Short mmCIF file of C-alpha atoms in Angstrom, two decimals:
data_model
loop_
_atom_site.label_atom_id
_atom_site.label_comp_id
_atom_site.label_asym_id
_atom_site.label_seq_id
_atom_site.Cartn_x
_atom_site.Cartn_y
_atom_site.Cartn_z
CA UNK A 1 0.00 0.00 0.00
CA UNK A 2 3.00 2.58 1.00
CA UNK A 3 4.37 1.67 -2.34
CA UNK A 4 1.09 2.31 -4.31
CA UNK A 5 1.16 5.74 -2.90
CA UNK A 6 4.58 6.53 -3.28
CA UNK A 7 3.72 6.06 -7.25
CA UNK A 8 1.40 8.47 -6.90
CA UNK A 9 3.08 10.78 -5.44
CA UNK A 10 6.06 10.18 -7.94
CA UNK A 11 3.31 11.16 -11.10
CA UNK A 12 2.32 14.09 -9.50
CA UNK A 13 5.97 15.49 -9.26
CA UNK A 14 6.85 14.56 -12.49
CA UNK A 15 6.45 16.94 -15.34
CA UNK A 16 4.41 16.33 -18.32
CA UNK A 17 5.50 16.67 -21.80
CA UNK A 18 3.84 17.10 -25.45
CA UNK A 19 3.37 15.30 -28.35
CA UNK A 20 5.39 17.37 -29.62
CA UNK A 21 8.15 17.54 -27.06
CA UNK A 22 8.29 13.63 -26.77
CA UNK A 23 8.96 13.41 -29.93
CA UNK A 24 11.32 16.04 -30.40
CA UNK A 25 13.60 14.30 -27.32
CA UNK A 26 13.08 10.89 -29.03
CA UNK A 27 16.87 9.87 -29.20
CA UNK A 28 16.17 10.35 -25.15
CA UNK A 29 14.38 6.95 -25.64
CA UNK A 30 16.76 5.59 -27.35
CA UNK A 31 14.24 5.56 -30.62
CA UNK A 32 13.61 7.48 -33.24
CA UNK A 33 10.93 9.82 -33.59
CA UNK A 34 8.11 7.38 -35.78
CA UNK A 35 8.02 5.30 -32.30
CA UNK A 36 7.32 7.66 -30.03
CA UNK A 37 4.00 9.19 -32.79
CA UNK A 38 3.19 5.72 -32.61
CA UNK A 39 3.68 4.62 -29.07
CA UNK A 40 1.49 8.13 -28.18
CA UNK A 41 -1.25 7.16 -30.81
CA UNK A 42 -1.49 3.65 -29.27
CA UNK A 43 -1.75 5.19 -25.92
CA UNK A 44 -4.26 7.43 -27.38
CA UNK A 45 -2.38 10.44 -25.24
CA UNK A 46 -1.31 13.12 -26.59
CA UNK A 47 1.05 14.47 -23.78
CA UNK A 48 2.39 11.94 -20.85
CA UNK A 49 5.38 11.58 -18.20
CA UNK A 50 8.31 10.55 -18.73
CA UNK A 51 7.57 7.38 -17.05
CA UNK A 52 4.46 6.56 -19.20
CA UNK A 53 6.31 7.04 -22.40
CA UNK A 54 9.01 4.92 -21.53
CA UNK A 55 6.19 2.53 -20.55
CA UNK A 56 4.32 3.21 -23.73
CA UNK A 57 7.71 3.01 -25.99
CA UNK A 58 7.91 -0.50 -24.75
CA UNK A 59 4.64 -1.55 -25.39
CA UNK A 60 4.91 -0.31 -28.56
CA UNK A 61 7.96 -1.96 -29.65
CA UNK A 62 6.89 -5.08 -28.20
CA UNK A 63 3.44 -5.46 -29.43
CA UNK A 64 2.60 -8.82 -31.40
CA UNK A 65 2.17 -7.59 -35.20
#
C-alpha cells in the first residue's frame, strides 16, 4: 500500500511533456521519432510523463504484429 502511494506521489511530481516535445527528445528513448507518434497514438495520449512514455515506448515496440 506505501508503495502504491509513493507512485502516486512520484506522477504528480513529475512533469508532463507534449506530443510534440516527446517526440522532439526521441533519441532520449533511445528511438527514433516514428516510435514515439506511434507509441502516443497507441496510448491514445497526446502528452504523458516521462515514465508513461518509456512505458508506452515499450509496449509499442513489443506489441505482437
Amino acid at each position: 500500500m506505501a508503495e502504491a502511494k509513493k507512485t502516486v506521489v512520484e506522477q504528480l511530481q513529475e512533469s508532463v511533456y507534449s506530443r510534440d516535445e516527446l517526440i522532439a527528445a526521441a533519441v532520449s528513448f533511445g528511438v527514433k521519432p516514428e516510435v514515439v507518434a506511434g507509441a502516443l497514438r497507441l496510448a491514445g495520449k497526446d502528452s504523458m510523463t516521462r515514465t508513461e512514455a518509456e512505458k508506452a515506448i515499450k509496449a509499442f515496440l513489443e506489441r505482437k504484429v
